[in-house]
């Protein structure tokens, strides 16, 4: 791991790709328009990005369709696709530091998180998806003996991918890796707040041997480039990660256009439940701090609602505050800094607005609070709000910042009801040493993922996704291929 001085020196040498990547080359937006990519730590300009819109999306979809029809990728042997994607993973490994820096500079995530989580996870997801693709078989159905029923999976065609800024490279990779491995062409519209790592990835894909047009990355805003992609008549399926509000718009766009399938990974308000039989209060308190303060709380699965059983509440809160204090905001290029700035000024203001609202609604700030604007950078601070009740906005709504809402409870039934009283259903974390209770509560919680005596554990082998307002699809694992392949039934008369 480099030192702060070394990362700073490396960051000064980095070159930013800033144009759209369409049909295997960089090009400016058709309009010539650009928008600034700002470093949220220094508020300095990193580069001006191509501000793409309908004509650029049209060009990218056209290139993607042509590549799909040409078949160099879509009809290549799975082993051949595997070979190229593994080469691409090797290239990512060679450019490991560069990828780590790109997202840290672009959206403020700590460099230690980039090198410990985002970059290795992204490379692993690519390798895993590549490795699995030549090991998947079709099916033969148990039809009558005079027929043969073949059930096969095929690439869908042109996939539109729309991704958020909180894990810019990793969220894109969870979609690109299985979509490309399955033989699709992809048009990716990364978040306007963090596009740099995805543009660099596209360039490396060509170096690895991906045919032109198979992967296109089109930077731009949601209401321009994103909307054009979602409404496009020649996009077969959309894979989205982002807010629940935008997810709903995408489903409408699909209805207004060609009924393309919309796979959604959306917001969350995940409960973290600590029972008084949790055994190790220190571990649970540290887990709760990690769950809400990792990545400045800009995490879809952030454990943002904490429910502590009343018997251990005082002891638990004292420990939690100790661990929370480790998240001192600072320069994210420093490997020892656990909390960088918020992605932009608007996000910082959102966080402050929720804290002010919580105070008005009777909450008590136990730690942190509203951050007056720093001289430079959009820094917030770890904030814990107690005396919360179920009707408060800070309990019901996703803040997407380092703000934890805490409430006590007495019984298991009561806390299950509290946890499920939520429009979201992404993740949940339960802390108990009682095995039966762990199973019982895991089953009752309305969410796509449950962690017992841990939070946020994950690798490419396990599906990631939610229920209710948190979405309808799963990234990672073999199940992710369900998003990117179409079933075909072939009847053969014997
Ligand atoms: P967002 O919904 O504002 O934006 C996501 C993407 O959608 C961006 O690329 C944006 O440009 C695009 N977009 C916006 N409006 C659009 C429109 N009208 N048409 C088409 N595209 C449009 O979300 P965000 O602020 O980038 O990310 C934060 C959200 O993402 C949070 O809600 C978080 O919980 C969620 N998230 C979910 C997961 C998951 O796996 N479930 C993972 C990470 C983040």
Short mmCIF file of C-alpha atoms and ligand atoms in Angstrom, two decimals:
data_model
loop_
_atom_site.label_atom_id
_atom_site.label_comp_id
_atom_site.label_asym_id
_atom_site.label_seq_id
_atom_site.Cartn_x
_atom_site.Cartn_y
_atom_site.Cartn_z
CA UNK A 1 0.00 0.00 0.00
CA UNK A 2 1.33 3.43 -0.93
CA UNK A 3 1.63 6.34 1.48
CA UNK A 4 -0.36 9.56 1.19
CA UNK A 5 2.64 11.23 -0.46
CA UNK A 6 2.93 8.42 -3.01
CA UNK A 7 -0.78 8.40 -3.83
CA UNK A 8 -0.70 12.19 -4.20
CA UNK A 9 2.26 11.97 -6.58
CA UNK A 10 0.53 9.25 -8.60
CA UNK A 11 -2.68 11.28 -8.77
CA UNK A 12 -0.82 14.19 -10.29
CA UNK A 13 0.31 12.05 -13.21
CA UNK A 14 -3.02 10.46 -14.00
CA UNK A 15 -4.68 11.09 -17.39
CA UNK A 16 -8.45 11.28 -17.55
CA UNK A 17 -10.44 9.81 -20.42
CA UNK A 18 -13.22 12.33 -20.91
CA UNK A 19 -14.99 11.54 -24.19
CA UNK A 20 -17.64 8.99 -25.02
CA UNK A 21 -16.40 5.51 -25.96
CA UNK A 22 -18.46 4.43 -28.97
CA UNK A 23 -17.64 1.68 -31.44
CA UNK A 24 -14.13 1.24 -30.11
CA UNK A 25 -13.00 4.86 -30.07
CA UNK A 26 -13.25 8.01 -28.02
CA UNK A 27 -15.31 10.81 -29.50
CA UNK A 28 -16.81 14.08 -28.25
CA UNK A 29 -20.55 14.49 -27.74
CA UNK A 30 -22.30 15.18 -31.06
CA UNK A 31 -23.34 18.55 -29.64
CA UNK A 32 -19.78 19.35 -28.55
CA UNK A 33 -21.15 20.04 -25.03
CA UNK A 34 -19.21 19.11 -21.91
CA UNK A 35 -19.75 19.16 -18.15
CA UNK A 36 -17.19 19.31 -15.34
CA UNK A 37 -15.94 16.38 -13.26
CA UNK A 38 -15.09 17.89 -9.87
CA UNK A 39 -12.89 16.38 -7.17
CA UNK A 40 -15.10 16.58 -4.03
CA UNK A 41 -12.04 16.73 -1.76
CA UNK A 42 -10.45 19.81 -3.34
CA UNK A 43 -13.41 21.15 -5.35
CA UNK A 44 -10.98 21.37 -8.27
CA UNK A 45 -11.78 20.47 -11.87
CA UNK A 46 -10.52 17.04 -12.89
CA UNK A 47 -11.64 17.22 -16.52
CA UNK A 48 -14.54 18.21 -18.74
CA UNK A 49 -16.63 15.21 -19.74
CA UNK A 50 -18.56 14.81 -22.99
CA UNK A 51 -22.19 15.66 -22.22
CA UNK A 52 -23.94 13.08 -24.36
CA UNK A 53 -27.57 13.06 -25.39
CA UNK A 54 -29.91 11.27 -27.82
CA UNK A 55 -27.66 11.38 -30.95
CA UNK A 56 -24.75 9.83 -29.00
CA UNK A 57 -26.97 7.16 -27.46
CA UNK A 58 -28.34 6.44 -30.95
CA UNK A 59 -24.81 6.00 -32.29
CA UNK A 60 -23.82 3.76 -29.39
CA UNK A 61 -26.92 1.56 -29.70
CA UNK A 62 -26.36 1.31 -33.46
CA UNK A 63 -22.78 0.19 -32.91
CA UNK A 64 -23.88 -2.26 -30.23
CA UNK A 65 -26.56 -3.76 -32.48
CA UNK A 66 -24.19 -4.05 -35.44
CA UNK A 67 -21.61 -5.82 -33.28
CA UNK A 68 -24.27 -8.16 -31.91
CA UNK A 69 -25.46 -9.04 -35.40
CA UNK A 70 -21.93 -9.47 -36.74
CA UNK A 71 -21.53 -12.22 -34.15
CA UNK A 72 -17.79 -11.92 -33.46
CA UNK A 73 -18.70 -11.71 -29.79
CA UNK A 74 -22.30 -12.88 -29.51
CA UNK A 75 -21.62 -16.11 -31.41
CA UNK A 76 -18.06 -16.67 -30.24
CA UNK A 77 -17.42 -19.89 -28.34
CA UNK A 78 -17.89 -19.24 -24.62
CA UNK A 79 -14.29 -20.33 -24.07
CA UNK A 80 -13.14 -17.59 -26.45
CA UNK A 81 -15.14 -14.93 -24.59
CA UNK A 82 -13.66 -16.28 -21.39
CA UNK A 83 -10.13 -15.91 -22.76
CA UNK A 84 -10.62 -12.25 -23.67
CA UNK A 85 -12.38 -11.31 -20.43
CA UNK A 86 -9.65 -13.01 -18.38
CA UNK A 87 -7.08 -10.98 -20.31
CA UNK A 88 -9.10 -7.88 -19.50
CA UNK A 89 -9.06 -8.83 -15.80
CA UNK A 90 -5.27 -9.15 -16.01
CA UNK A 91 -5.07 -5.69 -17.56
CA UNK A 92 -7.20 -4.30 -14.73
CA UNK A 93 -4.81 -5.89 -12.27
CA UNK A 94 -1.88 -4.21 -14.06
CA UNK A 95 -3.70 -0.87 -13.75
CA UNK A 96 -4.84 -1.52 -10.18
CA UNK A 97 -3.53 1.75 -8.71
CA UNK A 98 -4.92 3.79 -11.57
CA UNK A 99 -8.44 2.39 -11.07
CA UNK A 100 -8.18 2.96 -7.31
CA UNK A 101 -7.21 6.59 -7.88
CA UNK A 102 -9.84 7.31 -10.51
CA UNK A 103 -12.81 6.64 -8.24
CA UNK A 104 -11.20 8.22 -5.17
CA UNK A 105 -10.51 11.44 -7.09
CA UNK A 106 -13.90 11.39 -8.79
CA UNK A 107 -16.22 10.74 -5.82
CA UNK A 108 -14.17 10.94 -2.61
CA UNK A 109 -14.10 7.32 -1.48
CA UNK A 110 -11.13 6.40 0.75
CA UNK A 111 -8.22 4.94 -1.21
CA UNK A 112 -8.00 2.07 1.31
CA UNK A 113 -11.57 1.10 0.40
CA UNK A 114 -10.70 1.24 -3.29
CA UNK A 115 -7.66 -1.01 -2.87
CA UNK A 116 -9.33 -3.27 -0.28
CA UNK A 117 -12.81 -3.60 -1.76
CA UNK A 118 -13.79 -1.92 -5.03
CA UNK A 119 -10.90 -2.79 -7.33
CA UNK A 120 -10.30 -6.37 -6.14
CA UNK A 121 -14.05 -7.07 -6.10
CA UNK A 122 -14.42 -5.69 -9.64
CA UNK A 123 -11.56 -7.81 -10.95
CA UNK A 124 -12.90 -10.87 -9.15
CA UNK A 125 -16.38 -10.32 -10.59
CA UNK A 126 -14.93 -10.15 -14.09
CA UNK A 127 -12.79 -13.27 -13.63
CA UNK A 128 -15.61 -15.21 -12.00
CA UNK A 129 -18.12 -14.33 -14.74
CA UNK A 130 -15.56 -15.19 -17.43
CA UNK A 131 -14.70 -18.50 -15.76
CA UNK A 132 -18.30 -19.64 -15.38
CA UNK A 133 -19.45 -19.00 -18.91
CA UNK A 134 -18.00 -22.16 -20.50
CA UNK A 135 -19.33 -24.36 -17.70
CA UNK A 136 -23.03 -23.76 -18.06
CA UNK A 137 -25.17 -26.33 -19.82
CA UNK A 138 -28.64 -26.20 -21.34
CA UNK A 139 -31.48 -28.54 -20.37
CA UNK A 140 -33.50 -31.31 -21.97
CA UNK A 141 -37.12 -31.32 -20.84
CA UNK A 142 -38.94 -34.51 -19.76
CA UNK A 143 -41.28 -34.46 -22.80
CA UNK A 144 -42.96 -37.50 -24.39
CA UNK A 145 -40.59 -39.92 -26.20
CA UNK A 146 -41.59 -38.79 -29.69
CA UNK A 147 -40.24 -35.31 -29.08
CA UNK A 148 -37.03 -33.75 -27.87
CA UNK A 149 -37.44 -30.56 -25.86
CA UNK A 150 -34.33 -28.40 -25.75
CA UNK A 151 -34.13 -25.47 -23.35
CA UNK A 152 -31.25 -23.20 -24.19
CA UNK A 153 -30.02 -19.80 -23.04
CA UNK A 154 -28.97 -17.09 -25.49
CA UNK A 155 -27.60 -13.59 -25.15
CA UNK A 156 -30.43 -11.06 -25.23
CA UNK A 157 -28.93 -8.51 -27.61
CA UNK A 158 -28.28 -4.88 -26.65
CA UNK A 159 -28.25 -4.25 -22.90
CA UNK A 160 -28.55 -0.70 -21.59
CA UNK A 161 -26.78 -0.33 -18.24
CA UNK A 162 -27.31 2.71 -16.01
CA UNK A 163 -25.20 2.94 -12.87
CA UNK A 164 -24.69 5.14 -9.77
CA UNK A 165 -21.67 6.98 -8.39
CA UNK A 166 -21.18 5.37 -4.98
CA UNK A 167 -19.19 2.36 -6.25
CA UNK A 168 -18.58 3.61 -9.80
CA UNK A 169 -16.36 0.81 -11.09
CA UNK A 170 -17.80 -2.01 -9.00
CA UNK A 171 -21.49 -1.36 -9.73
CA UNK A 172 -20.71 -1.16 -13.44
CA UNK A 173 -18.70 -4.37 -13.28
CA UNK A 174 -21.49 -6.29 -11.56
CA UNK A 175 -23.46 -5.65 -14.76
CA UNK A 176 -20.80 -5.58 -17.48
CA UNK A 177 -19.06 -8.80 -16.45
CA UNK A 178 -22.05 -11.18 -16.70
CA UNK A 179 -23.64 -9.25 -19.59
CA UNK A 180 -20.47 -9.46 -21.70
CA UNK A 181 -19.64 -13.02 -20.65
CA UNK A 182 -23.10 -14.08 -21.85
CA UNK A 183 -22.39 -12.59 -25.30
CA UNK A 184 -24.40 -9.37 -25.22
CA UNK A 185 -23.46 -5.93 -26.47
CA UNK A 186 -23.71 -3.19 -23.84
CA UNK A 187 -24.26 0.55 -23.77
CA UNK A 188 -23.29 1.82 -20.31
CA UNK A 189 -24.42 5.24 -19.06
CA UNK A 190 -22.35 5.77 -15.91
CA UNK A 191 -23.32 8.34 -13.29
CA UNK A 192 -22.58 11.92 -14.28
CA UNK A 193 -20.94 12.24 -10.84
CA UNK A 194 -18.33 9.52 -11.48
CA UNK A 195 -17.65 8.31 -15.04
CA UNK A 196 -13.86 8.23 -15.22
CA UNK A 197 -13.11 4.64 -14.20
CA UNK A 198 -15.72 3.19 -16.59
CA UNK A 199 -14.27 5.13 -19.55
CA UNK A 200 -10.81 3.79 -18.76
CA UNK A 201 -12.21 0.27 -18.44
CA UNK A 202 -13.77 0.47 -21.91
CA UNK A 203 -10.43 1.43 -23.44
CA UNK A 204 -8.70 -1.51 -21.76
CA UNK A 205 -11.42 -3.84 -23.03
CA UNK A 206 -10.37 -3.05 -26.59
CA UNK A 207 -6.74 -3.72 -25.68
CA UNK A 208 -7.82 -7.13 -24.34
CA UNK A 209 -9.47 -7.97 -27.67
CA UNK A 210 -13.14 -7.09 -27.18
CA UNK A 211 -14.53 -6.34 -30.67
CA UNK A 212 -15.52 -2.74 -31.41
CA UNK A 213 -19.13 -1.90 -30.61
CA UNK A 214 -19.58 -4.65 -28.01
CA UNK A 215 -18.99 -2.22 -25.13
CA UNK A 216 -19.89 1.46 -25.34
CA UNK A 217 -19.65 3.95 -22.47
CA UNK A 218 -21.64 7.15 -22.91
CA UNK A 219 -21.23 9.80 -20.22
CA UNK A 220 -24.01 12.31 -19.63
CA UNK A 221 -26.89 13.23 -17.38
CA UNK A 222 -29.80 11.04 -16.39
CA UNK A 223 -32.51 13.20 -17.93
CA UNK A 224 -30.61 13.37 -21.25
CA UNK A 225 -28.39 10.36 -22.03
CA UNK A 226 -29.99 8.08 -19.43
CA UNK A 227 -33.53 8.80 -20.56
CA UNK A 228 -32.60 8.39 -24.24
CA UNK A 229 -31.12 4.97 -23.47
CA UNK A 230 -34.14 3.86 -21.43
CA UNK A 231 -36.59 5.00 -24.13
CA UNK A 232 -34.59 3.53 -27.00
CA UNK A 233 -36.57 1.17 -29.23
CA UNK A 234 -33.53 -0.96 -30.04
CA UNK A 235 -32.36 -1.62 -26.46
CA UNK A 236 -33.55 -5.08 -25.42
CA UNK A 237 -33.10 -4.89 -21.67
CA UNK A 238 -32.09 -2.35 -19.03
CA UNK A 239 -29.92 -3.13 -16.02
CA UNK A 240 -30.12 -0.35 -13.46
CA UNK A 241 -28.55 0.45 -10.12
CA UNK A 242 -29.61 3.70 -8.50
CA UNK A 243 -32.41 5.32 -6.59
CA UNK A 244 -35.93 3.95 -6.26
CA UNK A 245 -37.31 7.18 -7.70
CA UNK A 246 -35.37 6.86 -10.97
CA UNK A 247 -36.10 3.11 -11.11
CA UNK A 248 -39.80 3.95 -11.30
CA UNK A 249 -39.14 6.35 -14.17
CA UNK A 250 -37.24 3.68 -16.08
CA UNK A 251 -40.17 1.28 -15.78
CA UNK A 252 -42.39 3.98 -17.26
CA UNK A 253 -39.93 4.60 -20.11
CA UNK A 254 -39.97 0.87 -20.85
CA UNK A 255 -43.76 0.95 -20.99
CA UNK A 256 -43.69 3.98 -23.27
CA UNK A 257 -41.22 2.35 -25.67
CA UNK A 258 -40.62 -1.33 -26.45
CA UNK A 259 -41.46 -3.09 -23.15
CA UNK A 260 -37.80 -3.78 -22.53
CA UNK A 261 -37.22 -5.67 -19.31
CA UNK A 262 -36.01 -3.42 -16.49
CA UNK A 263 -33.82 -4.98 -13.82
CA UNK A 264 -33.62 -2.83 -10.73
CA UNK A 265 -31.14 -2.60 -7.89
CA UNK A 266 -32.37 0.40 -5.93
CA UNK A 267 -32.24 2.13 -2.57
CA UNK A 268 -32.28 0.81 0.96
CA UNK A 269 -32.84 1.62 4.61
CA UNK A 270 -31.37 -1.47 6.15
CA UNK A 271 -32.06 -2.37 9.78
CA UNK A 272 -29.28 -3.53 12.09
CA UNK A 273 -30.73 -5.40 15.07
CA UNK A 274 -28.69 -6.08 18.19
CA UNK A 275 -30.21 -8.53 20.68
CA UNK A 276 -29.08 -8.60 24.28
CA UNK A 277 -27.88 -12.19 23.70
CA UNK A 278 -25.41 -10.99 21.07
CA UNK A 279 -22.50 -12.26 23.12
CA UNK A 280 -19.83 -9.86 21.93
CA UNK A 281 -21.11 -6.30 22.38
CA UNK A 282 -17.81 -4.83 21.20
CA UNK A 283 -17.96 -6.74 17.91
CA UNK A 284 -21.59 -5.73 17.40
CA UNK A 285 -20.83 -2.05 18.10
CA UNK A 286 -17.88 -2.09 15.74
CA UNK A 287 -20.07 -3.82 13.13
CA UNK A 288 -22.74 -1.15 13.52
CA UNK A 289 -20.16 1.63 12.99
CA UNK A 290 -18.79 -0.08 9.88
CA UNK A 291 -22.33 -0.61 8.58
CA UNK A 292 -23.25 3.06 8.61
CA UNK A 293 -19.96 4.93 8.19
CA UNK A 294 -18.23 2.88 5.46
CA UNK A 295 -17.96 4.94 2.25
CA UNK A 296 -19.35 8.00 4.11
CA UNK A 297 -22.67 6.16 4.45
CA UNK A 298 -23.10 6.39 0.69
CA UNK A 299 -23.92 2.69 0.57
CA UNK A 300 -27.19 1.10 -0.58
CA UNK A 301 -26.99 -1.53 2.19
CA UNK A 302 -25.89 0.96 4.89
CA UNK A 303 -27.18 -0.16 8.29
CA UNK A 304 -28.93 3.17 8.77
CA UNK A 305 -31.61 2.03 11.24
CA UNK A 306 -30.16 0.61 14.47
CA UNK A 307 -32.42 -1.26 16.88
CA UNK A 308 -30.80 -2.20 20.21
CA UNK A 309 -32.50 -4.34 22.82
CA UNK A 310 -33.07 -2.18 25.89
CA UNK A 311 -31.16 -4.38 28.34
CA UNK A 312 -27.79 -3.62 26.71
CA UNK A 313 -28.55 -0.22 25.21
CA UNK A 314 -26.40 1.98 27.46
CA UNK A 315 -23.36 -0.28 27.22
CA UNK A 316 -23.77 -0.73 23.47
CA UNK A 317 -24.13 2.99 22.72
CA UNK A 318 -20.96 3.82 24.67
CA UNK A 319 -19.01 1.28 22.59
CA UNK A 320 -20.61 2.46 19.34
CA UNK A 321 -19.59 6.06 19.95
CA UNK A 322 -16.00 4.95 20.51
CA UNK A 323 -15.92 3.14 17.14
CA UNK A 324 -17.75 5.97 15.38
CA UNK A 325 -15.07 8.41 16.51
CA UNK A 326 -12.56 6.51 14.32
CA UNK A 327 -14.31 7.88 11.23
CA UNK A 328 -12.66 11.27 11.18
CA UNK A 329 -13.22 12.98 7.84
CA UNK A 330 -10.03 13.66 5.92
CA UNK A 331 -8.13 13.42 2.64
CA UNK A 332 -9.29 10.15 1.03
CA UNK A 333 -5.85 9.69 -0.57
CA UNK A 334 -4.53 9.04 2.94
CA UNK A 335 -4.74 5.25 3.49
CA UNK A 336 -5.46 5.82 7.20
CA UNK A 337 -8.49 8.04 6.56
CA UNK A 338 -11.76 6.17 6.94
CA UNK A 339 -14.10 8.93 5.79
CA UNK A 340 -13.72 11.08 2.70
CA UNK A 341 -15.98 13.90 1.53
CA UNK A 342 -19.55 13.45 0.31
CA UNK A 343 -19.76 13.13 -3.47
CA UNK A 344 -20.89 16.76 -3.98
CA UNK A 345 -22.37 19.80 -2.30
CA UNK A 346 -25.94 18.68 -2.96
CA UNK A 347 -25.33 15.40 -1.11
CA UNK A 348 -23.80 17.25 1.85
CA UNK A 349 -26.80 19.55 1.97
CA UNK A 350 -29.16 16.55 1.87
CA UNK A 351 -27.37 15.05 4.88
CA UNK A 352 -27.56 18.33 6.81
CA UNK A 353 -31.24 18.74 5.94
CA UNK A 354 -32.08 15.30 7.36
CA UNK A 355 -30.17 16.02 10.57
CA UNK A 356 -32.01 19.35 10.99
CA UNK A 357 -35.32 17.58 10.30
CA UNK A 358 -34.54 14.88 12.88
CA UNK A 359 -33.96 17.56 15.53
CA UNK A 360 -37.23 19.25 14.65
CA UNK A 361 -39.04 15.92 14.96
CA UNK A 362 -37.73 15.33 18.49
CA UNK A 363 -34.54 13.37 17.82
CA UNK A 364 -31.39 13.92 19.86
CA UNK A 365 -27.96 14.20 18.27
CA UNK A 366 -25.77 11.85 20.27
CA UNK A 367 -22.69 12.33 18.07
CA UNK A 368 -21.75 14.56 15.13
CA UNK A 369 -24.48 16.75 13.67
CA UNK A 370 -24.83 19.34 10.96
CA UNK A 371 -21.49 20.19 9.29
CA UNK A 372 -20.89 23.82 8.46
CA UNK A 373 -19.14 23.96 5.10
CA UNK A 374 -15.43 23.33 5.31
CA UNK A 375 -13.01 25.68 3.57
CA UNK A 376 -12.48 23.07 0.85
CA UNK A 377 -14.29 19.81 0.22
CA UNK A 378 -17.79 18.54 0.90
CA UNK A 379 -17.06 16.93 4.25
CA UNK A 380 -19.74 15.59 6.57
CA UNK A 381 -19.18 13.75 9.88
CA UNK A 382 -20.36 10.56 11.60
CA UNK A 383 -23.74 11.36 13.15
CA UNK A 384 -25.85 9.33 15.56
CA UNK A 385 -29.43 10.32 16.30
CA UNK A 386 -31.24 8.76 19.26
CA UNK A 387 -34.81 9.12 20.58
CA UNK A 388 -36.11 8.33 17.11
CA UNK A 389 -39.56 7.00 16.32
CA UNK A 390 -41.00 5.23 13.30
CA UNK A 391 -42.61 8.31 11.73
CA UNK A 392 -39.43 10.38 11.45
CA UNK A 393 -38.00 11.06 8.00
CA UNK A 394 -34.52 9.99 9.17
CA UNK A 395 -36.00 6.57 9.99
CA UNK A 396 -38.18 6.15 6.90
CA UNK A 397 -36.13 7.64 4.08
CA UNK A 398 -32.76 6.79 2.58
CA UNK A 399 -30.36 9.62 3.47
CA UNK A 400 -27.29 8.15 1.76
CA UNK A 401 -24.90 9.69 4.24
CA UNK A 402 -23.22 8.96 7.59
CA UNK A 403 -26.37 9.36 9.69
CA UNK A 404 -27.56 6.60 12.01
CA UNK A 405 -31.07 6.56 13.52
CA UNK A 406 -31.24 4.59 16.79
CA UNK A 407 -34.19 3.17 18.69
CA UNK A 408 -34.57 0.63 21.51
CA UNK A 409 -36.85 -2.42 21.62
CA UNK A 410 -37.98 -5.06 24.09
CA UNK A 411 -39.13 -8.15 22.20
CA UNK A 412 -38.23 -10.10 19.06
CA UNK A 413 -41.77 -9.69 17.64
CA UNK A 414 -41.63 -5.96 18.21
CA UNK A 415 -38.31 -5.49 16.44
CA UNK A 416 -39.31 -7.64 13.45
CA UNK A 417 -42.34 -5.38 12.99
CA UNK A 418 -40.14 -2.27 13.32
CA UNK A 419 -37.62 -3.62 10.80
CA UNK A 420 -40.29 -4.53 8.26
CA UNK A 421 -42.14 -1.20 8.58
CA UNK A 422 -40.23 0.17 5.61
CA UNK A 423 -40.74 0.63 1.87
CA UNK A 424 -37.28 -0.82 1.22
CA UNK A 425 -36.03 -4.39 1.59
CA UNK A 426 -32.38 -4.61 0.62
CA UNK A 427 -30.28 -5.88 3.55
CA UNK A 428 -30.57 -6.55 7.26
CA UNK A 429 -28.03 -7.37 9.93
CA UNK A 430 -28.86 -9.38 13.07
CA UNK A 431 -26.58 -9.80 16.07
CA UNK A 432 -27.38 -12.74 18.35
CA UNK A 433 -25.69 -15.88 19.70
CA UNK A 434 -29.00 -17.74 19.70
CA UNK A 435 -28.99 -19.96 16.61
CA UNK A 436 -32.74 -20.50 16.52
CA UNK A 437 -33.38 -16.78 16.83
CA UNK A 438 -30.90 -16.10 14.01
CA UNK A 439 -32.82 -18.45 11.71
CA UNK A 440 -36.24 -17.22 12.85
CA UNK A 441 -35.49 -13.54 12.39
CA UNK A 442 -33.61 -14.06 9.08
CA UNK A 443 -36.71 -15.76 7.72
CA UNK A 444 -39.12 -13.06 8.91
CA UNK A 445 -37.17 -10.03 7.74
CA UNK A 446 -38.42 -8.67 4.42
CA UNK A 447 -35.15 -8.22 2.56
CA UNK A 448 -33.07 -9.75 -0.18
CA UNK A 449 -30.04 -10.25 2.06
CA UNK A 450 -29.50 -10.94 5.76
CA UNK A 451 -26.19 -10.92 7.62
CA UNK A 452 -25.92 -12.66 10.99
CA UNK A 453 -23.21 -11.39 13.35
CA UNK A 454 -21.67 -9.45 10.49
CA UNK A 455 -22.65 -6.82 7.96
CA UNK A 456 -21.88 -6.34 4.28
CA UNK A 457 -20.12 -9.66 3.79
CA UNK A 458 -20.10 -10.50 0.10
CA UNK A 459 -18.25 -12.04 -2.80
CA UNK A 460 -19.13 -12.95 -6.37
CA UNK A 461 -20.53 -16.35 -5.37
CA UNK A 462 -23.61 -14.93 -3.61
CA UNK A 463 -26.48 -12.95 -5.17
CA UNK A 464 -26.87 -9.29 -4.23
CA UNK A 465 -30.23 -7.55 -4.44
CA UNK A 466 -33.44 -6.64 -2.71
CA UNK A 467 -37.20 -6.84 -2.51
CA UNK A 468 -39.98 -4.23 -2.15
CA UNK A 469 -38.75 -0.73 -3.12
CA UNK A 470 -35.18 -2.02 -3.27
CA UNK A 471 -35.62 -3.79 -6.59
CA UNK A 472 -36.35 -6.95 -8.49
CA UNK A 473 -33.06 -8.36 -9.70
CA UNK A 474 -29.87 -9.92 -8.42
CA UNK A 475 -26.33 -8.99 -9.30
CA UNK A 476 -23.45 -11.48 -8.90
CA UNK A 477 -23.49 -15.30 -8.75
CA UNK A 478 -24.84 -17.52 -11.54
CA UNK A 479 -28.27 -15.96 -10.92
CA UNK A 480 -27.04 -12.71 -12.46
CA UNK A 481 -26.98 -14.50 -15.83
CA UNK A 482 -30.77 -14.69 -15.68
CA UNK A 483 -30.73 -10.96 -16.40
CA UNK A 484 -28.55 -11.25 -19.46
CA UNK A 485 -29.81 -14.37 -21.21
CA UNK A 486 -33.08 -15.31 -22.87
CA UNK A 487 -34.57 -18.80 -22.63
CA UNK A 488 -35.45 -20.56 -25.86
CA UNK A 489 -37.57 -23.73 -26.14
CA UNK A 490 -37.00 -25.88 -29.21
CA UNK A 491 -39.32 -28.84 -29.95
CA UNK A 492 -37.95 -31.53 -32.24
CA UNK A 493 -40.25 -34.24 -33.50
CA UNK A 494 -38.57 -37.62 -33.54
P1 LIG B 1 -29.78 8.02 -9.18
O1 LIG B 1 -31.01 7.20 -9.29
O2 LIG B 1 -29.91 9.46 -8.98
O3 LIG B 1 -28.89 7.83 -10.50
C1 LIG B 1 -28.52 6.54 -10.95
C2 LIG B 1 -28.27 6.61 -12.44
O4 LIG B 1 -29.51 6.90 -13.08
C3 LIG B 1 -27.30 7.70 -12.87
O5 LIG B 1 -26.49 7.21 -13.90
C4 LIG B 1 -28.23 8.79 -13.36
O6 LIG B 1 -27.65 9.64 -14.32
C5 LIG B 1 -29.34 7.97 -13.97
N1 LIG B 1 -30.61 8.69 -14.14
C6 LIG B 1 -31.11 9.70 -13.39
N2 LIG B 1 -32.28 10.13 -13.89
C7 LIG B 1 -32.54 9.38 -14.98
C8 LIG B 1 -33.59 9.35 -15.93
N3 LIG B 1 -34.62 10.18 -15.87
N4 LIG B 1 -33.52 8.43 -16.93
C9 LIG B 1 -32.49 7.56 -17.01
N5 LIG B 1 -31.46 7.57 -16.15
C10 LIG B 1 -31.48 8.46 -15.14
O7 LIG B 1 -28.91 7.33 -8.04
P2 LIG B 1 -27.46 7.78 -7.51
O8 LIG B 1 -27.64 9.00 -6.69
O9 LIG B 1 -26.49 7.77 -8.62
O10 LIG B 1 -27.09 6.53 -6.59
C11 LIG B 1 -27.56 6.38 -5.31
C12 LIG B 1 -28.69 5.39 -5.25
O11 LIG B 1 -28.27 4.13 -5.77
C13 LIG B 1 -29.13 5.12 -3.83
O12 LIG B 1 -30.53 5.09 -3.76
C14 LIG B 1 -28.55 3.73 -3.55
O13 LIG B 1 -29.21 3.02 -2.54
C15 LIG B 1 -28.67 3.09 -4.88
N6 LIG B 1 -27.78 1.93 -4.99
C16 LIG B 1 -28.33 0.68 -4.99
C17 LIG B 1 -27.51 -0.45 -5.06
C18 LIG B 1 -28.10 -1.84 -5.10
O14 LIG B 1 -27.39 -2.77 -5.46
N7 LIG B 1 -29.35 -2.03 -4.74
C19 LIG B 1 -26.13 -0.29 -5.14
C20 LIG B 1 -25.60 1.01 -5.15
C21 LIG B 1 -26.43 2.11 -5.07
#
